[in-house]
Amino acid sequence: MRRMTARPANAHQARLLRLLRDGGPNSRAQLGDQVDLSRSKLAVEVDRLLETDLVVADGLAASRGGRRSHNIRLNPHLRFLGVDIGATSVDVAVTNAELEILGHINQPMDVREGPVAVFEQVLAMAAKLKASGLAEGFDGAGIGVPGPVRFPEGIPVAPPIMPGWDGFPVREALSQDLGCPVMVDNDVNLMAMGEQHAGVARTVADFLCVKIGTGIGCGIVVGGEVYRGTTGSAGDIGHIQAVPDGRPCACGNRGCLEAHFSGAALARDAMEAAEQRLSAELAGRLEANGTLSAVDVAAAAAAGDATALDLIREGGNRTGQVIAGLVSFFNPGLVVIGGGVTGLGHTLLAAIRTQVYRGSLPLATGNLPIVLGELGPTAGVIGAARLISDHLFSPA
Amino acid sequence: MRRMTARPANAHQARLLRLLRDGGPNSRAQLGDQVDLSRSKLAVEVDRLLETDLVVADGLAASRGGRRSHNIRLNPHLRFLGVDIGATSVDVAVTNAELEILGHINQPMDVREGPVAVFEQVLAMAAKLKASGLAEGFDGAGIGVPGPVRFPEGIPVAPPIMPGWDGFPVREALSQDLGCPVMVDNDVNLMAMGEQHAGVARTVADFLCVKIGTGIGCGIVVGGEVYRGTTGSAGDIGHIQAVPDGRPCACGNRGCLEAHFSGAALARDAMEAAEQRLSAELAGRLEANGTLSAVDVAAAAAAGDATALDLIREGGNRTGQVIAGLVSFFNPGLVVIGGGVTGLGHTLLAAIRTQVYRGSLPLATGNLPIVLGELGPTAGVIGAARLISDHLFSPA
DNA sequence: ACTCCTTTGTCCTGTGAGTGGAAAAAGTAG
DNA sequence: CTACTTTTTCCACTCACAGGACAAAGGAGT
């Protein structure tokens, strides 16, 4: 099949495409109920969309008491590629136009190998998904990278954990390689968009999405739109000071949140505890694997290990204090906690909640849910697909 | 003169009104350059605005090399009332439709006397301005109050420093008393709007406006629009923890920024220093007045008093640390410092700058100006006028 | 099977917004 | 006084869109 290149010609068509994306197949009549257009106008726009092949007819809808309506849906052959590049692994997924995941691969990887090596791997993973018959080609791709991005151009700027990526024209290069439109964003922002599209944040206009992985970042959604800041570095909360005169951080300061709690810091703390024989559980795991990661701490905590639980609680407290400040400042309607460490689960969540509910004023916390992300590792790739579909489903 | 009641009939007219508000008198041709409408369409909309009496003809414009154009301006009889209710004083000002201040009164007052007493005073002040011939009536009023506001209804919610105001229908009541449309907002947001309209933030889309007065608050502007949060308490940074296990605060926590630095805290610290004879300058002032305020500290600092300078630096450092966190999170294009303590001037600013430039990553601070507000005590009332004019100059 | 009612889809015309060209009006520069 | 600009008005034409009329298709009751 030839790839779709058509774009909606006007705001009405864009609106309809998004309704079909978010609501699945729909009858013309149901669409009419949602868009406040005259029936004639709606019919014209739907016909034009049918001509572009972006949407197709899909049989008859159930009767609502009278004549049955014809169903409309997004072309089932449309395919989006969602790529979520983490510090130590990549997720690549294929979705249909309704952003349902059809196939998903995760592979370990090191961003520090640089964009060329990483994209070689990403393209191979995409090819593998294609080969398994899930897609004949891609109509668009969304890419998440673990660092700040100059959004309009899709170029990473001064990313601390990705030396060699600074200024690399990710959007341009991948658009060439994949032969389709590409959008690039910070991985945390994509997680926020994912949770907004298909997760816990579906109905909230203003929320924060804190991602605790190798580092710590925060997606900011204002009025349903991701806020990226003046230079694309908004949400970079890993280097907020959490402990006065605390541990030295790679950024040159002391006491950064990220230095005290993150996947990397947690692994270091666990190793230290194991070596000092504070925890038999952790020491055993260290002996078995030669190293420890956040996953080991999670497992130890699940097994009831006091040291591991303490580490998690301690980190949750630090994180919660920072989030409490952000809640006072931003007054969100929801806080989502996600990222690799969600395996730490409710111990972590409880610590964060305690600090936030204690440290912020009641007016801000009174009706504030603080929850774990619903989508886990798929949040990023769903958000990536959402990013590119938002781009493609907007007036040309 | 009968008061204006007309409102723009469509988005084009609203656009034109705002251009005339922000750019002053303008020729039709100049307007045409700015709005991307055909000449015919523009002529029609301008004619309709002339019919509503919102704008009037204003003689001939200078020639731009050919036929001279007819000037258009907002009706010079339009009057807005800007009211900025602080914790300890009220500002009331009259502006024309271009938001230029025609008259401005400041009076001491105590918000804790409650809305009825305060509005009695405000109405008296408005009447005084009217009596001095500056206005025959008001076409709209903007009100700022020192606490969170449920914006659409214009009702304060759970304001910590204004007991007795909770749930008082400010908008409704004042609209009755003044006989004109009224909008209500947090005083900090109004200061941000004031600096955006006529001060240092004219060209910046995303910025923070930190107001240090009796308390500490922060106006948040995203994409040119004030962000108010889910419950209207966004920007309430006074109760972010600045000092672990620090001083007890009225909110029940310890170490809140506001407990360590604000007009009130500064006055307390100065009294203490004076009583302990740490500073002859402050002690002298205490003896002379019986009490001390932030103004005394500013004067002592200006006279070179080391203790006063230390207090300011100490407070600036605390504030700067909190702002550094907000800068990392929000990545603004500008930070404005304003409020009563701007009298502390560059000592304060230097301390804040030091902390922010040290405590945030270069990508966020690289091109980040941190400046004092330009408008001083008029920022609030200009912002109030701007608030109501934005409301009135939008499609009905 | 038939009637009556509801819902859906199509067609068509009227209206009003808006564009763009032409020409008149009012200047400036030489 | 002439040639050239800019501003303003006027007018005809296009286009989007609403909304009514009507046909098509189905459900429910008799």
mmCIF file of N, CA and C (backbone and C1' of nucleotides) in Angstrom, chain A residues 12 36-41 45 60 63 65-68, chain D residues 15-28:
data_model
loop_
_atom_site.group_PDB
_atom_site.id
_atom_site.type_symbol
_atom_site.label_atom_id
_atom_site.label_comp_id
_atom_site.label_asym_id
_atom_site.label_seq_id
_atom_site.Cartn_x
_atom_site.Cartn_y
_atom_site.Cartn_z
ATOM 1 N N HIS A 12 -12.153 21.737 10.727
ATOM 2 C CA HIS A 12 -13.250 20.789 10.912
ATOM 3 C C HIS A 12 -12.773 19.367 10.664
ATOM 4 N N ASP A 36 -21.217 20.087 16.353
ATOM 5 C CA ASP A 36 -21.920 21.338 16.152
ATOM 6 C C ASP A 36 -21.703 21.920 14.751
ATOM 7 N N LEU A 37 -21.913 21.061 13.761
ATOM 8 C CA LEU A 37 -21.932 21.530 12.370
ATOM 9 C C LEU A 37 -23.280 21.129 11.782
ATOM 10 N N SER A 38 -23.713 21.816 10.765
ATOM 11 C CA SER A 38 -24.967 21.397 10.138
ATOM 12 C C SER A 38 -24.737 20.057 9.445
ATOM 13 N N ARG A 39 -25.819 19.330 9.269
ATOM 14 C CA ARG A 39 -25.674 18.008 8.675
ATOM 15 C C ARG A 39 -25.063 18.087 7.286
ATOM 16 N N SER A 40 -25.442 19.129 6.549
ATOM 17 C CA SER A 40 -24.905 19.252 5.202
ATOM 18 C C SER A 40 -23.395 19.461 5.249
ATOM 19 N N LYS A 41 -22.990 20.391 6.095
ATOM 20 C CA LYS A 41 -21.570 20.680 6.217
ATOM 21 C C LYS A 41 -20.792 19.430 6.634
ATOM 22 N N GLU A 45 -17.698 17.472 4.626
ATOM 23 C CA GLU A 45 -16.345 17.253 5.163
ATOM 24 C C GLU A 45 -16.041 15.762 5.253
ATOM 25 N N LEU A 60 -22.643 -0.668 8.627
ATOM 26 C CA LEU A 60 -23.763 0.059 9.208
ATOM 27 C C LEU A 60 -23.698 0.049 10.728
ATOM 28 N N SER A 63 -29.056 0.691 14.948
ATOM 29 C CA SER A 63 -30.107 1.689 14.842
ATOM 30 C C SER A 63 -30.300 2.410 16.183
ATOM 31 N N GLY A 65 -33.162 3.845 16.714
ATOM 32 C CA GLY A 65 -34.609 4.016 16.729
ATOM 33 C C GLY A 65 -35.191 4.369 15.387
ATOM 34 N N GLY A 66 -34.305 4.627 14.409
ATOM 35 C CA GLY A 66 -34.785 4.953 13.071
ATOM 36 C C GLY A 66 -33.875 4.320 12.045
ATOM 37 N N ARG A 67 -33.663 5.008 10.990
ATOM 38 C CA ARG A 67 -32.789 4.494 9.929
ATOM 39 C C ARG A 67 -31.378 4.278 10.471
ATOM 40 N N ARG A 68 -30.743 3.188 10.071
ATOM 41 C CA ARG A 68 -29.388 2.922 10.564
ATOM 42 C C ARG A 68 -28.378 3.811 9.867
ATOM 43 P P DC D 15 -15.064 29.912 -5.549
ATOM 44 O "O5'" DC D 15 -15.373 29.773 -3.998
ATOM 45 C "C5'" DC D 15 -14.751 30.680 -3.083
ATOM 46 C "C4'" DC D 15 -15.343 30.466 -1.702
ATOM 47 C "C3'" DC D 15 -15.839 29.035 -1.481
ATOM 48 O "O3'" DC D 15 -15.405 28.614 -0.213
ATOM 49 C "C1'" DC D 15 -17.568 30.570 -1.028
ATOM 50 P P DA D 16 -15.469 27.064 0.202
ATOM 51 O "O5'" DA D 16 -15.998 27.227 1.682
ATOM 52 C "C5'" DA D 16 -15.589 28.367 2.445
ATOM 53 C "C4'" DA D 16 -16.593 28.627 3.532
ATOM 54 C "C3'" DA D 16 -17.126 27.370 4.208
ATOM 55 O "O3'" DA D 16 -17.191 27.612 5.602
ATOM 56 C "C1'" DA D 16 -18.925 28.601 3.300
ATOM 57 P P DC D 17 -17.370 26.424 6.629
ATOM 58 O "O5'" DC D 17 -18.918 26.541 6.952
ATOM 59 C "C5'" DC D 17 -19.450 27.821 7.287
ATOM 60 C "C4'" DC D 17 -20.942 27.800 7.190
ATOM 61 C "C3'" DC D 17 -21.589 26.506 7.683
ATOM 62 O "O3'" DC D 17 -22.198 26.791 8.928
ATOM 63 C "C1'" DC D 17 -22.642 27.391 5.725
ATOM 64 P P DA D 18 -23.001 25.735 9.755
ATOM 65 O "O5'" DA D 18 -24.475 26.321 9.640
ATOM 66 C "C5'" DA D 18 -24.666 27.733 9.642
ATOM 67 C "C4'" DA D 18 -26.115 28.051 9.343
ATOM 68 C "C3'" DA D 18 -27.115 27.113 10.007
ATOM 69 O "O3'" DA D 18 -28.256 27.865 10.411
ATOM 70 C "C1'" DA D 18 -27.330 26.961 7.639
ATOM 71 P P DG D 19 -29.244 27.231 11.452
ATOM 72 O "O5'" DG D 19 -30.501 26.892 10.557
ATOM 73 C "C5'" DG D 19 -30.896 27.795 9.539
ATOM 74 C "C4'" DG D 19 -31.862 27.103 8.611
ATOM 75 C "C3'" DG D 19 -32.668 25.975 9.276
ATOM 76 O "O3'" DG D 19 -33.995 26.023 8.777
ATOM 77 C "C1'" DG D 19 -31.583 25.143 7.388
ATOM 78 P P DG D 20 -35.136 25.306 9.580
ATOM 79 O "O5'" DG D 20 -36.194 25.112 8.415
ATOM 80 C "C5'" DG D 20 -36.240 26.060 7.334
ATOM 81 C "C4'" DG D 20 -36.598 25.348 6.045
ATOM 82 C "C3'" DG D 20 -37.615 24.215 6.227
ATOM 83 O "O3'" DG D 20 -38.599 24.284 5.202
ATOM 84 C "C1'" DG D 20 -35.659 23.394 5.163
ATOM 85 P P DA D 21 -39.847 23.310 5.254
ATOM 86 O "O5'" DA D 21 -39.617 22.394 3.967
ATOM 87 C "C5'" DA D 21 -39.186 22.996 2.754
ATOM 88 C "C4'" DA D 21 -38.945 21.900 1.731
ATOM 89 C "C3'" DA D 21 -39.939 20.733 1.830
ATOM 90 O "O3'" DA D 21 -40.291 20.293 0.527
ATOM 91 C "C1'" DA D 21 -37.726 19.940 2.138
ATOM 92 P P DC D 22 -41.401 19.181 0.374
ATOM 93 O "O5'" DC D 22 -40.528 17.888 0.068
ATOM 94 C "C5'" DC D 22 -39.436 17.984 -0.845
ATOM 95 C "C4'" DC D 22 -38.626 16.703 -0.792
ATOM 96 C "C3'" DC D 22 -39.454 15.416 -0.615
ATOM 97 O "O3'" DC D 22 -38.985 14.447 -1.513
ATOM 98 C "C1'" DC D 22 -37.694 15.463 0.929
ATOM 99 P P DA D 23 -39.940 13.231 -1.901
ATOM 100 O "O5'" DA D 23 -38.870 12.060 -2.126
ATOM 101 C "C5'" DA D 23 -37.588 12.367 -2.675
ATOM 102 C "C4'" DA D 23 -36.557 11.433 -2.079
ATOM 103 C "C3'" DA D 23 -36.992 9.973 -1.975
ATOM 104 O "O3'" DA D 23 -35.925 9.153 -2.393
ATOM 105 C "C1'" DA D 23 -36.299 10.757 0.145
ATOM 106 P P DA D 24 -36.161 7.619 -2.575
ATOM 107 O "O5'" DA D 24 -35.358 7.004 -1.342
ATOM 108 C "C5'" DA D 24 -34.005 7.400 -1.124
ATOM 109 C "C4'" DA D 24 -33.498 6.752 0.146
ATOM 110 C "C3'" DA D 24 -33.912 5.283 0.323
ATOM 111 O "O3'" DA D 24 -32.766 4.562 0.709
ATOM 112 C "C1'" DA D 24 -34.528 6.533 2.230
ATOM 113 P P DA D 25 -32.822 2.961 0.765
ATOM 114 O "O5'" DA D 25 -32.988 2.718 2.331
ATOM 115 C "C5'" DA D 25 -32.012 3.241 3.221
ATOM 116 C "C4'" DA D 25 -32.451 2.971 4.636
ATOM 117 C "C3'" DA D 25 -33.026 1.576 4.874
ATOM 118 O "O3'" DA D 25 -32.327 0.985 5.943
ATOM 119 C "C1'" DA D 25 -34.432 3.225 5.790
ATOM 120 P P DG D 26 -32.413 -0.580 6.154
ATOM 121 O "O5'" DG D 26 -33.216 -0.665 7.511
ATOM 122 C "C5'" DG D 26 -32.602 -0.150 8.686
ATOM 123 C "C4'" DG D 26 -33.647 0.318 9.650
ATOM 124 C "C3'" DG D 26 -34.530 -0.782 10.248
ATOM 125 O "O3'" DG D 26 -34.089 -1.038 11.570
ATOM 126 C "C1'" DG D 26 -35.715 1.232 9.806
ATOM 127 P P DG D 27 -34.784 -2.203 12.396
ATOM 128 O "O5'" DG D 27 -35.839 -1.388 13.274
ATOM 129 C "C5'" DG D 27 -35.371 -0.363 14.152
ATOM 130 C "C4'" DG D 27 -36.505 0.121 15.035
ATOM 131 C "C3'" DG D 27 -37.287 -0.982 15.726
ATOM 132 O "O3'" DG D 27 -37.640 -0.547 17.035
ATOM 133 C "C1'" DG D 27 -38.735 0.245 14.305
ATOM 134 P P DA D 28 -38.256 -1.568 18.043
ATOM 135 O "O5'" DA D 28 -39.793 -1.132 18.012
ATOM 136 C "C5'" DA D 28 -40.139 0.232 18.313
ATOM 137 C "C4'" DA D 28 -41.643 0.376 18.370
ATOM 138 C "C3'" DA D 28 -42.367 -0.829 18.983
ATOM 139 O "O3'" DA D 28 -43.457 -0.385 19.768
ATOM 140 C "C1'" DA D 28 -43.118 -0.512 16.768
#
